[in-house]
Coordinates of C-alpha atoms in Angstrom, one line a residue:
Chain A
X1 CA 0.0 0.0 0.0
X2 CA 1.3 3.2 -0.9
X3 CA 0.2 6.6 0.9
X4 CA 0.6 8.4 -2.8
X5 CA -3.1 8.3 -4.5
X6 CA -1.6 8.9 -8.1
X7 CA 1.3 8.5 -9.8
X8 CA 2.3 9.8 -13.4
X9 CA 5.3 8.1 -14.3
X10 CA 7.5 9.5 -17.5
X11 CA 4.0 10.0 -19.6
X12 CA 3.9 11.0 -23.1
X13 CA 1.3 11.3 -25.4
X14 CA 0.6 12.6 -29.2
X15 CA -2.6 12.2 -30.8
X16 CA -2.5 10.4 -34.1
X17 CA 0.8 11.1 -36.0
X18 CA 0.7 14.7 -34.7
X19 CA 3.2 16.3 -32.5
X20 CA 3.6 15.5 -29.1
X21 CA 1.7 17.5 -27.2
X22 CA 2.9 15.3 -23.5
X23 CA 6.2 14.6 -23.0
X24 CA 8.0 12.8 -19.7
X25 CA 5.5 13.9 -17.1
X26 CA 6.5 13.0 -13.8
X27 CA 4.0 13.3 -11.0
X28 CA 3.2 12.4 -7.8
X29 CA 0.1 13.2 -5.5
X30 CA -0.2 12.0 -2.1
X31 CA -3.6 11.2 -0.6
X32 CA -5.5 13.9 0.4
X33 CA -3.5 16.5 -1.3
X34 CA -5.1 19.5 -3.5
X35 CA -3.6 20.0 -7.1
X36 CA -3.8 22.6 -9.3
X37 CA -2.6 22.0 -13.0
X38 CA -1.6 25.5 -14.6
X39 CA -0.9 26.2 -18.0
X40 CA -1.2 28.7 -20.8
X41 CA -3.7 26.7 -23.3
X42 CA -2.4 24.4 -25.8
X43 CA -0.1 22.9 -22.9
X44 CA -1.6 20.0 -22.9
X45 CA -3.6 20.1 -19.0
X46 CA -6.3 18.9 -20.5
X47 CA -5.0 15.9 -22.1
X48 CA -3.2 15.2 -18.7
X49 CA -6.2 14.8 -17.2
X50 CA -8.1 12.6 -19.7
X51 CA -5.0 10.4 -19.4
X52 CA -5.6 10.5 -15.2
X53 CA -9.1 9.6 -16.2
X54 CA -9.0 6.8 -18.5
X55 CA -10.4 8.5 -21.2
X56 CA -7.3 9.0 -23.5
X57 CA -4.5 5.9 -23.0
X58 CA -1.3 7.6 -23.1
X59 CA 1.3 6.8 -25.9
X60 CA 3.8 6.4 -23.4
X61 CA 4.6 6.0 -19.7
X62 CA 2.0 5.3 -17.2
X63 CA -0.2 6.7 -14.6
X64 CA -0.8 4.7 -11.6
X65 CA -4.1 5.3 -9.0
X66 CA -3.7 3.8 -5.7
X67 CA -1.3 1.2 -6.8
X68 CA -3.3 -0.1 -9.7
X69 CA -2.3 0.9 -13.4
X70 CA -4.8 3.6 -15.2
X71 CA -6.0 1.0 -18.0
X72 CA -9.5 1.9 -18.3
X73 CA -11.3 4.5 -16.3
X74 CA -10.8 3.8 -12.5
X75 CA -13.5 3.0 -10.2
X76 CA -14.1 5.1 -7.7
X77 CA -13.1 8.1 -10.2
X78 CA -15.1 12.1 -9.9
X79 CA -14.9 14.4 -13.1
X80 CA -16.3 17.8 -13.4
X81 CA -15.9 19.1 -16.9
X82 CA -16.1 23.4 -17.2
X83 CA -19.1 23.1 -19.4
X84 CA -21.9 22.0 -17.1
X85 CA -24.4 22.7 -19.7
X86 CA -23.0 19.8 -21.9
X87 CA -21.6 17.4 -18.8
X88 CA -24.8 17.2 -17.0
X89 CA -27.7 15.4 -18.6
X90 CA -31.1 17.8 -19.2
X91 CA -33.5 15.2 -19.4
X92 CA -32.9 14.0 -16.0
X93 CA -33.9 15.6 -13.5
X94 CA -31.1 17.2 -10.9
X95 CA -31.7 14.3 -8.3
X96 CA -31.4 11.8 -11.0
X97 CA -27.9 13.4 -12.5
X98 CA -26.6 12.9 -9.4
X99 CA -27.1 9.6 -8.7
X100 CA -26.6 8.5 -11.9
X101 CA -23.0 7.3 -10.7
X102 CA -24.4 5.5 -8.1
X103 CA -26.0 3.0 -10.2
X104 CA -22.7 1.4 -11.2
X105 CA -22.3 0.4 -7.7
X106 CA -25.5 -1.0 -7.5
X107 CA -27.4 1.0 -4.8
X108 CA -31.0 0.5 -4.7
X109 CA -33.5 3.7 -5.7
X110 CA -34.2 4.7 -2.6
X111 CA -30.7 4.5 -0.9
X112 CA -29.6 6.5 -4.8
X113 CA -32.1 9.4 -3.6
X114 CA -30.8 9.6 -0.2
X115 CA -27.4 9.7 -1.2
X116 CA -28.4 12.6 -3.8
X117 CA -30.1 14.6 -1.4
X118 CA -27.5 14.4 0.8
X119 CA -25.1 15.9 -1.6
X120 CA -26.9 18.0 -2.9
X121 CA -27.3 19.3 0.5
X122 CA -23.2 19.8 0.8
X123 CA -23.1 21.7 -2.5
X124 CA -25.9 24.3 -0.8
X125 CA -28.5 22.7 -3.4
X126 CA -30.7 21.1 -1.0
X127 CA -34.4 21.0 -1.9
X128 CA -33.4 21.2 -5.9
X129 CA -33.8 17.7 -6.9
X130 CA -36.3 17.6 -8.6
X131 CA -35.8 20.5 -10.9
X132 CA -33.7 20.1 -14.1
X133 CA -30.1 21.4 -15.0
X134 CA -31.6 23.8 -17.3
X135 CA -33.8 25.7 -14.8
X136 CA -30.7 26.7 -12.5
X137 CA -28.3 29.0 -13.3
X138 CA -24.6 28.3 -13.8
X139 CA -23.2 28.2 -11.0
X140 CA -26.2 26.0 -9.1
X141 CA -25.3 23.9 -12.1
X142 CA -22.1 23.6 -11.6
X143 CA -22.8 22.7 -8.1
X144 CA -24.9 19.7 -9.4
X145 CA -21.9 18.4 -11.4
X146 CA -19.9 18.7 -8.6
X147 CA -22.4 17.0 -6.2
X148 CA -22.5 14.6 -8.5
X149 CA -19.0 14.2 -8.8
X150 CA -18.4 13.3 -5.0
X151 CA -21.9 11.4 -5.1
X152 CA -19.9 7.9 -5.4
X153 CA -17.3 8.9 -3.0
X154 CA -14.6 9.2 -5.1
X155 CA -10.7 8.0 -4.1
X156 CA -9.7 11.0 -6.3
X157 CA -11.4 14.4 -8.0
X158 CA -10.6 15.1 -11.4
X159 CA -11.3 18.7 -12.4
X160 CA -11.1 20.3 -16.0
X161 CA -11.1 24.1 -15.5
X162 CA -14.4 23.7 -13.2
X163 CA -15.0 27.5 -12.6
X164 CA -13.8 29.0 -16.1
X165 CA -17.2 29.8 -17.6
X166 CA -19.1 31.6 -14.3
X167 CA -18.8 35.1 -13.7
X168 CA -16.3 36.5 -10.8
X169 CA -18.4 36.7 -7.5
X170 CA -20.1 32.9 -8.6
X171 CA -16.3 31.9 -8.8
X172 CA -14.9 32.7 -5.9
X173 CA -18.0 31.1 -3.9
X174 CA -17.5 27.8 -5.7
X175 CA -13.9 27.9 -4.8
X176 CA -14.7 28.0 -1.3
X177 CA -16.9 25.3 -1.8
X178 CA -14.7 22.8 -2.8
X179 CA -12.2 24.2 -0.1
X180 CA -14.2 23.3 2.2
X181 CA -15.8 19.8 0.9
X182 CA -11.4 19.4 0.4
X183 CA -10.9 20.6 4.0
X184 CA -14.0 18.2 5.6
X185 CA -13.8 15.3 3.6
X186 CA -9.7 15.3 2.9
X187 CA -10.6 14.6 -1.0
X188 CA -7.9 14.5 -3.4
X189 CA -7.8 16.6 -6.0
X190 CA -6.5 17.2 -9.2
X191 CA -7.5 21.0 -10.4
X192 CA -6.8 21.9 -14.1
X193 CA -7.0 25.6 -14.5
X194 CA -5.5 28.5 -16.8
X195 CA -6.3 31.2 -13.9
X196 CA -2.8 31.8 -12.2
X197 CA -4.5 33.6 -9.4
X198 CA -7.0 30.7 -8.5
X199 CA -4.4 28.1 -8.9
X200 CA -2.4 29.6 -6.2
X201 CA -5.9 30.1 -4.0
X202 CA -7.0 27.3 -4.3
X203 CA -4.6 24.7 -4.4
X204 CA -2.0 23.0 -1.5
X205 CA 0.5 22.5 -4.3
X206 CA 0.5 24.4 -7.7
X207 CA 2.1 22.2 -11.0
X208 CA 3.0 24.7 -13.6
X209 CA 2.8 22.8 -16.8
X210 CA 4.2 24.6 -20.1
X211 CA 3.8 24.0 -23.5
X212 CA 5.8 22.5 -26.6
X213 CA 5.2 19.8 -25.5
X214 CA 3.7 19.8 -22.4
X215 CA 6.1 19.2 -19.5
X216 CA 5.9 20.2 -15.9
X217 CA 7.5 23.6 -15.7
X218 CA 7.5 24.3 -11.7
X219 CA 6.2 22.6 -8.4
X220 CA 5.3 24.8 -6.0
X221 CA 4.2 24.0 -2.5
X222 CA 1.6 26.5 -1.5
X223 CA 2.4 27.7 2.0
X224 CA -0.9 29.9 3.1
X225 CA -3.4 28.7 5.8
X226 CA -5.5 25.8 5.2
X227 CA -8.3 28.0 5.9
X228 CA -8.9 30.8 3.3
X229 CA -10.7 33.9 2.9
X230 CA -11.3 35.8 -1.0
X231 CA -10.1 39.1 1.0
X232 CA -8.1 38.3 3.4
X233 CA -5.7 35.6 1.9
X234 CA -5.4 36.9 -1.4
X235 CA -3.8 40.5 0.2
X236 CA -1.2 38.1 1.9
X237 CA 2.3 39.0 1.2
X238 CA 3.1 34.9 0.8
X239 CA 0.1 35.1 -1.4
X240 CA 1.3 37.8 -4.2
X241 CA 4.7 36.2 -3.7
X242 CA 3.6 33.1 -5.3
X243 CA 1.2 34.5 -7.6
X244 CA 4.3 36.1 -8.9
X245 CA 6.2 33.0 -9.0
X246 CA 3.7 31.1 -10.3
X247 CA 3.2 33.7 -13.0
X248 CA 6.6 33.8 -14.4
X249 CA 6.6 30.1 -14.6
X250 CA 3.8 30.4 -16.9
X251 CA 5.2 33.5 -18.9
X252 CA 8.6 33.0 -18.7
X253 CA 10.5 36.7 -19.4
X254 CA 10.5 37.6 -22.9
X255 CA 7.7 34.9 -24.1
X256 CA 4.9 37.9 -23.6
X257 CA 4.3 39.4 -27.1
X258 CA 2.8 43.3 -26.2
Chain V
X1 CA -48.3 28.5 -31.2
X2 CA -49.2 32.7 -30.3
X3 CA -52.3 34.3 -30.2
X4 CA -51.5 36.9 -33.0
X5 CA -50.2 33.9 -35.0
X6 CA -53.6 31.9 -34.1
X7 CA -55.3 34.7 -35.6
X8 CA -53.6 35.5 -38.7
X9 CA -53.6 31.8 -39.7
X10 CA -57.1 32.3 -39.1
X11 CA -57.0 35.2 -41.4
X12 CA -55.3 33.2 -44.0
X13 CA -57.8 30.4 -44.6
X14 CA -60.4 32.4 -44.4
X15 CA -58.8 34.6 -47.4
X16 CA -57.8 31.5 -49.2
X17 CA -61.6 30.1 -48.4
X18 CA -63.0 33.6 -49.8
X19 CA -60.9 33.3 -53.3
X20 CA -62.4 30.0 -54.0
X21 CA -66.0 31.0 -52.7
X22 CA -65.7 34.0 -55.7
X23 CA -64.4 32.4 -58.4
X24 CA -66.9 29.4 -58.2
X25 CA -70.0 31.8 -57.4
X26 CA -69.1 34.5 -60.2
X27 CA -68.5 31.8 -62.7
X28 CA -64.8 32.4 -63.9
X29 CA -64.2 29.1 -62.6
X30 CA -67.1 26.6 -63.7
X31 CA -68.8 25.2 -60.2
X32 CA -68.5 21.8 -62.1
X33 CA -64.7 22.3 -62.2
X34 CA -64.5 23.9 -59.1
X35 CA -67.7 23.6 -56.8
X36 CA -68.4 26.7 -53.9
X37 CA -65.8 26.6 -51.0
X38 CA -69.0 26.3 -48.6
X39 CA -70.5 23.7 -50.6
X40 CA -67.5 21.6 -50.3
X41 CA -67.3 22.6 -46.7
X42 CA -70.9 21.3 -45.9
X43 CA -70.1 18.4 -48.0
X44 CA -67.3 17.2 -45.5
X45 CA -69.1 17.9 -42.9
X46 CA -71.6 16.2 -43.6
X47 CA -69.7 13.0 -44.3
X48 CA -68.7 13.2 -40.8
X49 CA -72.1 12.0 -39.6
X50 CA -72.0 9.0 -42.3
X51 CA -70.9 5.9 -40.3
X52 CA -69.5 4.3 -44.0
X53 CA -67.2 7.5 -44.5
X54 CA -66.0 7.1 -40.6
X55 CA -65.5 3.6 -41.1
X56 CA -63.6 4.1 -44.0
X57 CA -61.5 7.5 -42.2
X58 CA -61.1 4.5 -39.6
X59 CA -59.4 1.9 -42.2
X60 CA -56.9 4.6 -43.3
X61 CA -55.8 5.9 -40.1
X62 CA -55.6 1.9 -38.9
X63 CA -53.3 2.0 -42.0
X64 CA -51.2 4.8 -41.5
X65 CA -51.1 3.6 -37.4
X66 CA -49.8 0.1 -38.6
X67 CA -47.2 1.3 -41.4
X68 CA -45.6 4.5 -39.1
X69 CA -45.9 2.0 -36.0
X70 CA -44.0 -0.1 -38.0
X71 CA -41.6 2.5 -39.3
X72 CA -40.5 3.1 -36.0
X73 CA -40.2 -0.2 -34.8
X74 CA -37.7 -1.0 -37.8
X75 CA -35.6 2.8 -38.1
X76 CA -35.4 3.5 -34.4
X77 CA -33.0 0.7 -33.7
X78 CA -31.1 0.4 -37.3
X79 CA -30.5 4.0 -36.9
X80 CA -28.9 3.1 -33.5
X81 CA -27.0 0.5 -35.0
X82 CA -25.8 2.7 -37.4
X83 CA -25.4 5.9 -36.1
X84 CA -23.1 4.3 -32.9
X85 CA -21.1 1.5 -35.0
X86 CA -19.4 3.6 -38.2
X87 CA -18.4 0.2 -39.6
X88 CA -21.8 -1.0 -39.9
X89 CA -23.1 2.8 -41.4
X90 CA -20.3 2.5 -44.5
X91 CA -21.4 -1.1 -44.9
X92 CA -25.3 0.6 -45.2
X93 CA -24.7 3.1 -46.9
X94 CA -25.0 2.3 -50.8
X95 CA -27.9 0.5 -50.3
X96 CA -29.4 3.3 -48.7
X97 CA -28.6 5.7 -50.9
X98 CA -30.1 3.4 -53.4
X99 CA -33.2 3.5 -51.9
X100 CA -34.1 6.2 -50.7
X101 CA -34.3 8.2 -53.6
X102 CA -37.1 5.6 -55.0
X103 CA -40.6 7.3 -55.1
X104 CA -42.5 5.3 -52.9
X105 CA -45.2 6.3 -54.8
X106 CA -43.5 4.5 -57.6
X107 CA -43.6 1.3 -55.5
X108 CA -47.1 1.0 -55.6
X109 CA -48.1 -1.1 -58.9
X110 CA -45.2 -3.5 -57.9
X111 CA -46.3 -4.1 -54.4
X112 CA -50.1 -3.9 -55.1
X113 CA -49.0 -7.3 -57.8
X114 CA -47.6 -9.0 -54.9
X115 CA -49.3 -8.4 -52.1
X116 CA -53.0 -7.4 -53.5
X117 CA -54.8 -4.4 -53.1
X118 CA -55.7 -5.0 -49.2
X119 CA -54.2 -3.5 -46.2
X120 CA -51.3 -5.6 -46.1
X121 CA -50.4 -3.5 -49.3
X122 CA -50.9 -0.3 -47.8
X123 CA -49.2 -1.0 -44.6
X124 CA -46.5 -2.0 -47.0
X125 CA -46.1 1.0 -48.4
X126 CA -46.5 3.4 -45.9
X127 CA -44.1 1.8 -43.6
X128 CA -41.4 1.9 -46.9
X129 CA -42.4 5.8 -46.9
X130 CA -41.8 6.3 -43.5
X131 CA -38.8 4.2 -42.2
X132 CA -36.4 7.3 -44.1
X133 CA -37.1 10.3 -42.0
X134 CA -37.3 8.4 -38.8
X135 CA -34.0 6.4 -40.1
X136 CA -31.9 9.2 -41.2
X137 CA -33.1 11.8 -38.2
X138 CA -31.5 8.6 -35.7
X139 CA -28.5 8.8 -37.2
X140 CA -28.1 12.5 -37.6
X141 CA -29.1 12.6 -33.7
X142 CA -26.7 9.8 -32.8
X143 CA -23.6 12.0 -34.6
X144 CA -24.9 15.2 -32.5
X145 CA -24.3 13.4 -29.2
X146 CA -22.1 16.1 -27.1
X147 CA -19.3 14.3 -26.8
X148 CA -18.9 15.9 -23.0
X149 CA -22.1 14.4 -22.1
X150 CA -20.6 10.8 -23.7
X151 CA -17.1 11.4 -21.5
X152 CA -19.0 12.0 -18.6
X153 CA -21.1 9.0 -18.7
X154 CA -17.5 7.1 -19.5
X155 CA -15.7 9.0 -16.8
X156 CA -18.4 7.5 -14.3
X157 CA -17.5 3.8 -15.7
X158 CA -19.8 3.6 -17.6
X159 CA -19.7 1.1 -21.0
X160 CA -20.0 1.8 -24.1
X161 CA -23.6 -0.1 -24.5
X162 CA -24.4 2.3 -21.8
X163 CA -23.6 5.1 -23.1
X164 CA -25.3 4.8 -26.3
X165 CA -28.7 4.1 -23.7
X166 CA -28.2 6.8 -21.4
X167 CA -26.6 9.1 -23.4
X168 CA -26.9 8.9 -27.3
X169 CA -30.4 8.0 -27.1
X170 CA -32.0 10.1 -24.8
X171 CA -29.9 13.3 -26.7
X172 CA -31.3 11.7 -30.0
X173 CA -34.7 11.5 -29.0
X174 CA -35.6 15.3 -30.1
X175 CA -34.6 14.7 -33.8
X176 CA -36.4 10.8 -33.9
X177 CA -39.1 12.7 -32.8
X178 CA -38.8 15.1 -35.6
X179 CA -38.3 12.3 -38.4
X180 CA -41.4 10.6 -36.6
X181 CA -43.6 14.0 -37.5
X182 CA -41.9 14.0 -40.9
X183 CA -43.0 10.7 -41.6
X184 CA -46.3 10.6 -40.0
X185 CA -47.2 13.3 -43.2
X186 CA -45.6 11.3 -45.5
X187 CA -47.8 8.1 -44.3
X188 CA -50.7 9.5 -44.4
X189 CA -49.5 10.6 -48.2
X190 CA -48.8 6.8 -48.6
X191 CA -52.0 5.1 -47.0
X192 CA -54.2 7.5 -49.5
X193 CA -52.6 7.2 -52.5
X194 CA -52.2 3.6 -52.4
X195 CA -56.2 3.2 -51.3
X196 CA -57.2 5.6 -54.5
X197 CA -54.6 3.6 -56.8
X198 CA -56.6 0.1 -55.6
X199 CA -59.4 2.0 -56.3
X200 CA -61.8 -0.5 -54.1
X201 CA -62.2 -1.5 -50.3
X202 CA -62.4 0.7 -47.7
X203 CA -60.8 3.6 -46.8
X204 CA -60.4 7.7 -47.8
X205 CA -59.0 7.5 -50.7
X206 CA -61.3 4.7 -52.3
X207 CA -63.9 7.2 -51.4
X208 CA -62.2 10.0 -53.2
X209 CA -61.2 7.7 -56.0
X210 CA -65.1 6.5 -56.5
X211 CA -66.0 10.1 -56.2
X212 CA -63.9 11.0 -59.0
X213 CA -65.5 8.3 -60.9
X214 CA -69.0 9.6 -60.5
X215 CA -70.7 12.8 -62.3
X216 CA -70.3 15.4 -60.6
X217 CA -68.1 13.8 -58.1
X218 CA -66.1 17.3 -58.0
X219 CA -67.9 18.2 -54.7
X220 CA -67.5 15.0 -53.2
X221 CA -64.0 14.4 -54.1
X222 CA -62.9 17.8 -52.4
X223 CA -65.0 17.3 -49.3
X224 CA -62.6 14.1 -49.4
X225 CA -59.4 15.8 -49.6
X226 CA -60.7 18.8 -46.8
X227 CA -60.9 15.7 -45.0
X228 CA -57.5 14.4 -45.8
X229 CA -56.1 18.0 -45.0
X230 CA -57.2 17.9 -41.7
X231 CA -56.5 14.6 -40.6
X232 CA -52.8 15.8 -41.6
X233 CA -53.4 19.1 -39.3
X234 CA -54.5 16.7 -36.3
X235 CA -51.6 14.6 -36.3
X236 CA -49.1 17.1 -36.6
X237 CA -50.8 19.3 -34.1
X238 CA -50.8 16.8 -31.5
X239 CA -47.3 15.2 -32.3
X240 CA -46.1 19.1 -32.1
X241 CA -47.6 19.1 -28.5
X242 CA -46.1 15.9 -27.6
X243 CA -42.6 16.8 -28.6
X244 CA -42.6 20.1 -26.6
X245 CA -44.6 18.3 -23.7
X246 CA -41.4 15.5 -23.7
X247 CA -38.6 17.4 -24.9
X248 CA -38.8 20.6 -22.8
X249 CA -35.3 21.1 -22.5
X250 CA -34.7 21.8 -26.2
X251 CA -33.3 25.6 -27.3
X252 CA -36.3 26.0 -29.3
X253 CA -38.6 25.1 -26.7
X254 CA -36.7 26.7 -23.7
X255 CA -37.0 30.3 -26.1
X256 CA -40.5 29.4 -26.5
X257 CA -41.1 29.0 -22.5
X258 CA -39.0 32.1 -21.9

């Protein structure tokens, strides 16, 4: 047994005869540990992720979760895609998207509702089940995907730039969200995003990933409070010292065309 | 469908109903050729207290029921087949592009010679006319299956069986729908040009058909097609009501509701 939740080990990966767009990642991510993935676009997050998830078999190296090789998608696997409108279903109903997972693992009806409502519940949803996507707004809906995201308990929590389409204020309360669903549940997460400043917010470690092909660029502990405030923790001087870090990494000195 | 619209359309027939009313009545047009719009209107209605005319309405519709019933049963799950293995919509494809373009109409001497000129001819025929729409509208729904909504289902564990179940049919449903109203007009098209070809039985259009063999049929033949007409109105109306009552979630119906 190994206390590191996911490993990416030398991974590489090109889609049909066309350039690399991975090459040599090298990862680790202990259990319980918050990752952001940062990266101009084009560096190839994205792809990371699918790779993490199953969905895309890398052309080379491997990615292990919990000691067991990434061949197919894992069990026990969450993914919130940005586009919410898309990722969750509109014929079903909110209670029914969320539980949707749970039918894999066999759970009767009854015990699938109960398990809905209560997630639903821990994303501030409660009483919405019985809605549909399409009569919430975007960030309620993007609290459905993530309820149903953690509704089969995942071992780890794929996100793919979660918060990118909702306005600032919706944002910044989602973020808190999962801090705290991170903070109370110790979930491990693995946060794609191209936002430099909620990288460094949100995550306990920030993985700068550049492109050309993708490789991992800088690994930067994040040393702020586990507990964090939109205000307060973002006027932090260890805050805007990272920020600044973080931000070089991703547009190194002379790369910035005017 | 809007009030103003309501109106105007009302507007329109009653126009349309004026124009004929005038040329028949003035005598540019002779009332053999072209009887009085009201005469043909009291004709039909009329004919909807004569139990042999019902029965006969009856026959048709059990026709056009049987063939689109039919339709469905055969193009919903070929256009599955199709639309989610690519291997098996090459293979198809020839011999549907072969087909298709065959007037159905054109079909009728050859099938009436081997099956007779019953129902089992007409049933025939209609479901030919009707498997193309509701065939081709699968497939074209299959393709437009959000490939999000497809990861998601996949990054939940989901199979591939599964996902064309949960995902590609329910997102498909709208346009089968659609074929399903297409072809519905076309059947009813089918089931009465096939009954006036036979030219005897039951049915609407051996009643137009023996009108048009009688003097001064004119009248009766038109009170045959008002009939027609709105047998076509009905079933589009209602499968127009269906679709928005099952499909709310739909762009066009969401603008609608908004």
């Amino acid at each position: 047994m190994t206390a590191h939740m996911l490993h990416i080990d030398h991974l590489g990966h090109r889609y049909g005869v066309g350039p690399p767009v991975l090459a040599d990642i090298q990862l680790t991510v202990p259990d319980g540990q918050l990752v952001t993935l940062v990266g101009p676009s084009g560096c190839g997050k994205s792809t990371l992720l699918r790779c993490v998830a199953g969905l895309t078999r890398p052309a080379e190296g491997r990615v292990t979760l919990d000691g067991e090789p990434v061949d197919r998608v894992p069990d026990r696997l969450g993914v919130v895609f940005q586009d919410y409108s898309r990722s969750l279903f509109p014929w079903l109903t909110v209670r029914d998207n969320v539980s949707l997972p749970l039918r894999r693992q066999g759970l009767g009806r009854a015990r699938r509702h109960e398990e809905a409502a209560l997630m639903l519940e821990q994303v501030g949803l409660a009483g919405t089940g019985k809605q549909h996507p399409w009569q919430l707004s975007g960030g309620m809906q993007q609290r459905v995907a993530l309820a149903r995201a953690l509704a089969a308990r995942p071992a780890l929590l794929l996100m793919d730039e979660p918060f990118g389409a909702l306005d600032a204020q919706t944002r910044e309360d989602l973020e808190d969200l999962l801090l705290r669903l991170h903070r109370e549940g110790g979930l491990t997460v693995l946060f794609v995003t191209h936002d430099i400043d909620e990288s460094v917010y949100v995550g306990d470690r920030v993985v700068v990933l550049a492109p050309g092909p993708g490789h991992v660029r800088a690994d930067l502990p994040v040393e702020l409070p586990p507990v964090r405030d939109q205000i307060a923790t973002r006027a932090l001087p260890e805050f805007t010292e990272l920020r600044a870090e973080v931000g070089r990494a991703v547009r190194p000195a002379g790369t910035a065309t005017p | 469908m809007k009030r103003g619209e309501a109106l105007l359309g009302c507007a329109g027939a009653a126009g349309a109903f004026a124009v004929c009313e005038t040329l028949s009545r003035t005598g540019l047009v002779p009332s053999a050729d072209l009887p009085p719009a009201s005469e043909v209107l009291a004709r039909a209605v009329e004919l909807g207290g004569q139990a042999a005319f019902l029965d006969g309405v009856a026959a048709t519709l059990q026709a056009w029921a049987g063939g689109l019933g039919l339709a469905c049963a055969l193009a919903v799950p070929l256009g599955l087949l199709l639309g989610s293995v690519p291997a098996a919509n090459t293979a198809a494809r020839v011999l549907i592009e072969f087909l298709r373009p065959v007037p159905s109409v054109a079909l009728i001497p050859l099938v009436s010679l081997l099956l007779g000129s019953g129902t089992a001819t007409t049933v025939t025929l209609v479901t030919y006319a009707a498997v193309w729409p509701i065939l081709f509208n699968t497939v074209y729904g299959m393709g437009e299956t959000d490939p999000v909504a497809k990861d998601t289902l996949r990054a939940f564990g989901f199979g591939r069986f599964a996902v064309v179940l949960r995902v590609a049919l329910p997102s498909a449903a709208p346009f089968i729908a659609a074929g399903i109203r297409i072809s519905a007009a076309t059947a009813l098209i089918l089931a009465v040009a096939t009954e006036i070809l036979a030219g005897f039985g039951e049915g609407l259009g051996i009643f137009v058909a023996q009108a048009g063999t009688a003097t001064d049929g004119t009248r009766d033949v038109l009170a045959g097609v008002v009939w027609a007409g709105l047998l076509g109105l009905v079933i589009n109306s209602l499968l127009v009501g269906a679709e928005r009552r099952l499909f709310p979630w739909t762009p066009d119906h969401r603008a609608r509701r908004a």
